[in-house]
Amino acid sequence: MPAFSHSITSSSPLPSAIAVPPSLSLPVIEAAFPRQLHPYWPRLQEKTRTWLLEKRLMPADKVAEYADGLCYTDLMAGYYLGAPDEVLQAIADYSAWFFVWDDRHDRDIVHRRPAAWRRLRFRLHAALDSPREHLHHEDALVAAFADSVLRLYSFLPRTWNLRFARHFHQVIEAYDQEFRNRTAGVIPTVEEYLALRRLTFAHWIWTDLLELTAGCELPDRIRKEPAYRRAALLSQEFAAWYNDLCSLPKEIAGDEVHNLGLSLIKHKGLTLEESIRELRRVVVKCVDAFLIAEAEALRFAEGLDDGTARGKELKSAVRSCVGNMRNWFSTVYWFHHESGRYMVDSWDDRSTPPYVNNEAAGEK
């Protein structure tokens, strides 16, 4: 179960009683990135659990046994602080869908179902462009995606929606590249992997959603400002590389080929132990670089206030986004030590997560 008390508020740091293995421990995160939680979290967890059932994304027994322990809502409640409740709910449901989609993708690979994956890929592209027309799709994953996307589209102007769609179309295609790599047993080079990972981890999607939390679509000149963009990228890079560090045992057990550690072993000649040390080095470097980028981004935000109402709005929105970039570090860090998604040693079969439902996808 998650370690959250129902009395936690958005301004309260959240200490964790979880013991972090020394190889994964990052004292700088525990000391310099206080953990906080959106006060809506208890209700968020309950409603996302209900949504998973209503949308038939997980069977009732799986939801009852695993949904809370997977901590999907905990991850989002620790990231998008300041979001209106309905915005956080839409983001959390979308995030839960994303994890279920990732599991379906994995099962299609493991059970050699290229035709099923191809159908799903094209259906998701279509649902992204016209979600209302896919709300009752026969594939529950497609229908739930349409529902979550339609809700996300309701908060900001059409220009934001088009950008979100453009970014997620790229994510779908990156998942297709990952499908092809895994079915062919191809471990990408370090350079290829770094580029692919930014898409499969959906760096720009999670960054786009910061604007929903702030209640303000940022213009291109702000989003593309180096001070802002660098802070955004580093927060996501940290999450991707720390995920690789924590999930390496899970992915080795599942015959994965997409992990920075695996690319380092295959293409740089490192041993497993050396690759783990290099992953730690990259992760810590991200943290150190973010602290510098964060200060620069906040200085940039101050400069947006030109005395006009619009200037004050943009300053406030950028400060909100950068503040939540910081929250991403602590929520990602603790998620990896509390979520049942990474507790491979507790699974009966290290290659098959107990929370996935094989039969629902037609597996035997």
GROMACS .gro file of C-alpha atoms in nm, residues 199-358:
model
  160
  199LEU     CA    1   0.972   0.973  -2.692
  200THR     CA    2   0.877   0.644  -2.525
  201PHE     CA    3   0.899   0.813  -2.186
  202ALA     CA    4   0.680   1.092  -2.330
  203HIS     CA    5   0.901   1.376  -2.208
  204TRP     CA    6   0.702   1.649  -2.379
  205ILE     CA    7   0.363   1.505  -2.288
  206TRP     CA    8   0.426   1.531  -1.913
  207THR     CA    9   0.573   1.877  -1.970
  208ASP     CA   10   0.267   1.986  -2.173
  209LEU     CA   11   0.044   1.880  -1.884
  210LEU     CA   12   0.222   2.125  -1.653
  211GLU     CA   13   0.036   2.399  -1.841
  212LEU     CA   14  -0.301   2.242  -1.753
  213THR     CA   15  -0.196   2.258  -1.389
  214ALA     CA   16  -0.100   2.625  -1.425
  215GLY     CA   17  -0.421   2.698  -1.615
  216CYS     CA   18  -0.231   2.877  -1.887
  217GLU     CA   19  -0.109   2.779  -2.231
  218LEU     CA   20   0.250   2.898  -2.268
  219PRO     CA   21   0.341   3.064  -2.598
  220ASP     CA   22   0.615   2.913  -2.813
  221ARG     CA   23   0.861   3.186  -2.723
  222ILE     CA   24   0.845   3.077  -2.359
  223ARG     CA   25   0.840   2.702  -2.409
  224LYS     CA   26   1.135   2.726  -2.648
  225GLU     CA   27   1.332   2.964  -2.428
  226PRO     CA   28   1.654   2.772  -2.342
  227ALA     CA   29   1.625   2.846  -1.969
  228TYR     CA   30   1.274   2.694  -1.954
  229ARG     CA   31   1.333   2.411  -2.199
  230ARG     CA   32   1.652   2.293  -2.029
  231ALA     CA   33   1.486   2.271  -1.688
  232ALA     CA   34   1.194   2.079  -1.843
  233LEU     CA   35   1.421   1.837  -2.027
  234LEU     CA   36   1.643   1.767  -1.727
  235SER     CA   37   1.347   1.686  -1.504
  236GLN     CA   38   1.228   1.430  -1.758
  237GLU     CA   39   1.575   1.293  -1.828
  238PHE     CA   40   1.622   1.228  -1.459
  239ALA     CA   41   1.298   1.032  -1.450
  240ALA     CA   42   1.388   0.826  -1.757
  241TRP     CA   43   1.738   0.737  -1.643
  242TYR     CA   44   1.637   0.669  -1.284
  243ASN     CA   45   1.362   0.445  -1.418
  244ASP     CA   46   1.625   0.260  -1.622
  245LEU     CA   47   1.841   0.218  -1.314
  246CYS     CA   48   1.553   0.083  -1.104
  247SER     CA   49   1.390  -0.131  -1.374
  248LEU     CA   50   1.707  -0.299  -1.503
  249PRO     CA   51   1.641  -0.627  -1.312
  250LYS     CA   52   1.275  -0.628  -1.430
  251GLU     CA   53   1.377  -0.567  -1.791
  252ILE     CA   54   1.655  -0.826  -1.792
  253ALA     CA   55   1.402  -1.079  -1.658
  254GLY     CA   56   1.158  -0.983  -1.933
  255ASP     CA   57   1.414  -1.005  -2.217
  256GLU     CA   58   1.392  -0.630  -2.276
  257VAL     CA   59   1.633  -0.451  -2.507
  258HIS     CA   60   1.548  -0.091  -2.415
  259ASN     CA   61   1.743   0.031  -2.118
  260LEU     CA   62   2.042   0.263  -2.108
  261GLY     CA   63   2.225   0.005  -1.899
  262LEU     CA   64   2.172  -0.262  -2.167
  263SER     CA   65   2.292  -0.026  -2.443
  264LEU     CA   66   2.604   0.051  -2.241
  265ILE     CA   67   2.675  -0.319  -2.195
  266LYS     CA   68   2.613  -0.407  -2.560
  267HIS     CA   69   2.773  -0.113  -2.739
  268LYS     CA   70   3.024   0.030  -2.491
  269GLY     CA   71   3.156  -0.299  -2.356
  270LEU     CA   72   3.068  -0.228  -1.994
  271THR     CA   73   2.999  -0.500  -1.741
  272LEU     CA   74   2.663  -0.502  -1.561
  273GLU     CA   75   2.825  -0.348  -1.253
  274GLU     CA   76   2.997  -0.079  -1.462
  275SER     CA   77   2.676   0.006  -1.644
  276ILE     CA   78   2.492   0.047  -1.313
  277ARG     CA   79   2.763   0.284  -1.190
  278GLU     CA   80   2.741   0.482  -1.515
  279LEU     CA   81   2.362   0.503  -1.486
  280ARG     CA   82   2.401   0.640  -1.133
  281ARG     CA   83   2.653   0.895  -1.259
  282VAL     CA   84   2.414   1.011  -1.534
  283VAL     CA   85   2.124   1.036  -1.289
  284VAL     CA   86   2.321   1.242  -1.036
  285LYS     CA   87   2.450   1.465  -1.315
  286CYS     CA   88   2.087   1.535  -1.415
  287VAL     CA   89   2.005   1.643  -1.060
  288ASP     CA   90   2.305   1.874  -1.035
  289ALA     CA   91   2.235   2.028  -1.376
  290PHE     CA   92   1.868   2.080  -1.290
  291LEU     CA   93   1.951   2.283  -0.980
  292ILE     CA   94   2.139   2.526  -1.202
  293ALA     CA   95   1.872   2.523  -1.475
  294GLU     CA   96   1.595   2.573  -1.220
  295ALA     CA   97   1.752   2.895  -1.093
  296GLU     CA   98   1.791   3.021  -1.450
  297ALA     CA   99   1.429   2.934  -1.534
  298LEU     CA  100   1.300   3.116  -1.226
  299ARG     CA  101   1.504   3.424  -1.317
  300PHE     CA  102   1.352   3.403  -1.665
  301ALA     CA  103   1.004   3.388  -1.506
  302GLU     CA  104   1.070   3.705  -1.307
  303GLY     CA  105   1.162   3.886  -1.625
  304LEU     CA  106   0.822   3.809  -1.778
  305ASP     CA  107   0.648   4.042  -1.537
  306ASP     CA  108   0.638   4.367  -1.731
  307GLY     CA  109   0.369   4.525  -1.518
  308THR     CA  110   0.082   4.408  -1.739
  309ALA     CA  111  -0.182   4.154  -1.644
  310ARG     CA  112  -0.052   3.921  -1.914
  311GLY     CA  113   0.304   3.954  -1.787
  312LYS     CA  114   0.196   3.866  -1.434
  313GLU     CA  115  -0.004   3.567  -1.565
  314LEU     CA  116   0.293   3.431  -1.760
  315LYS     CA  117   0.529   3.480  -1.468
  316SER     CA  118   0.293   3.289  -1.239
  317ALA     CA  119   0.242   3.010  -1.494
  318VAL     CA  120   0.615   2.960  -1.555
  319ARG     CA  121   0.685   2.957  -1.181
  320SER     CA  122   0.413   2.692  -1.139
  321CYS     CA  123   0.557   2.479  -1.419
  322VAL     CA  124   0.916   2.505  -1.292
  323GLY     CA  125   0.807   2.434  -0.935
  324ASN     CA  126   0.637   2.116  -1.049
  325MET     CA  127   0.942   2.017  -1.255
  326ARG     CA  128   1.118   2.010  -0.919
  327ASN     CA  129   0.838   1.796  -0.770
  328TRP     CA  130   0.892   1.540  -1.046
  329PHE     CA  131   1.227   1.444  -0.891
  330SER     CA  132   1.092   1.343  -0.552
  331THR     CA  133   0.770   1.183  -0.675
  332VAL     CA  134   0.954   0.973  -0.936
  333TYR     CA  135   1.220   0.873  -0.683
  334TRP     CA  136   0.979   0.746  -0.420
  335PHE     CA  137   0.740   0.593  -0.675
  336HIS     CA  138   1.011   0.351  -0.782
  337HIS     CA  139   1.050   0.225  -0.427
  338GLU     CA  140   0.683   0.205  -0.335
  339SER     CA  141   0.515   0.084  -0.653
  340GLY     CA  142   0.454  -0.287  -0.699
  341ARG     CA  143   0.548  -0.231  -1.064
  342TYR     CA  144   0.917  -0.267  -0.975
  343MET     CA  145   0.906  -0.533  -0.703
  344VAL     CA  146   1.027  -0.809  -0.933
  345ASP     CA  147   1.160  -1.023  -0.649
  346SER     CA  148   0.807  -1.060  -0.510
  347TRP     CA  149   0.658  -1.193  -0.836
  348ASP     CA  150   0.595  -1.563  -0.892
  349ASP     CA  151   0.733  -1.524  -1.245
  350ARG     CA  152   0.993  -1.248  -1.281
  351SER     CA  153   0.908  -1.210  -1.650
  352THR     CA  154   0.531  -1.170  -1.600
  353PRO     CA  155   0.392  -0.888  -1.385
  354PRO     CA  156   0.113  -1.022  -1.162
  355TYR     CA  157  -0.106  -0.716  -1.227
  356VAL     CA  158  -0.136  -0.774  -1.603
  357ASN     CA  159  -0.437  -0.962  -1.736
  358ASN     CA  160  -0.323  -1.194  -2.014
   0.00000   0.00000   0.00000
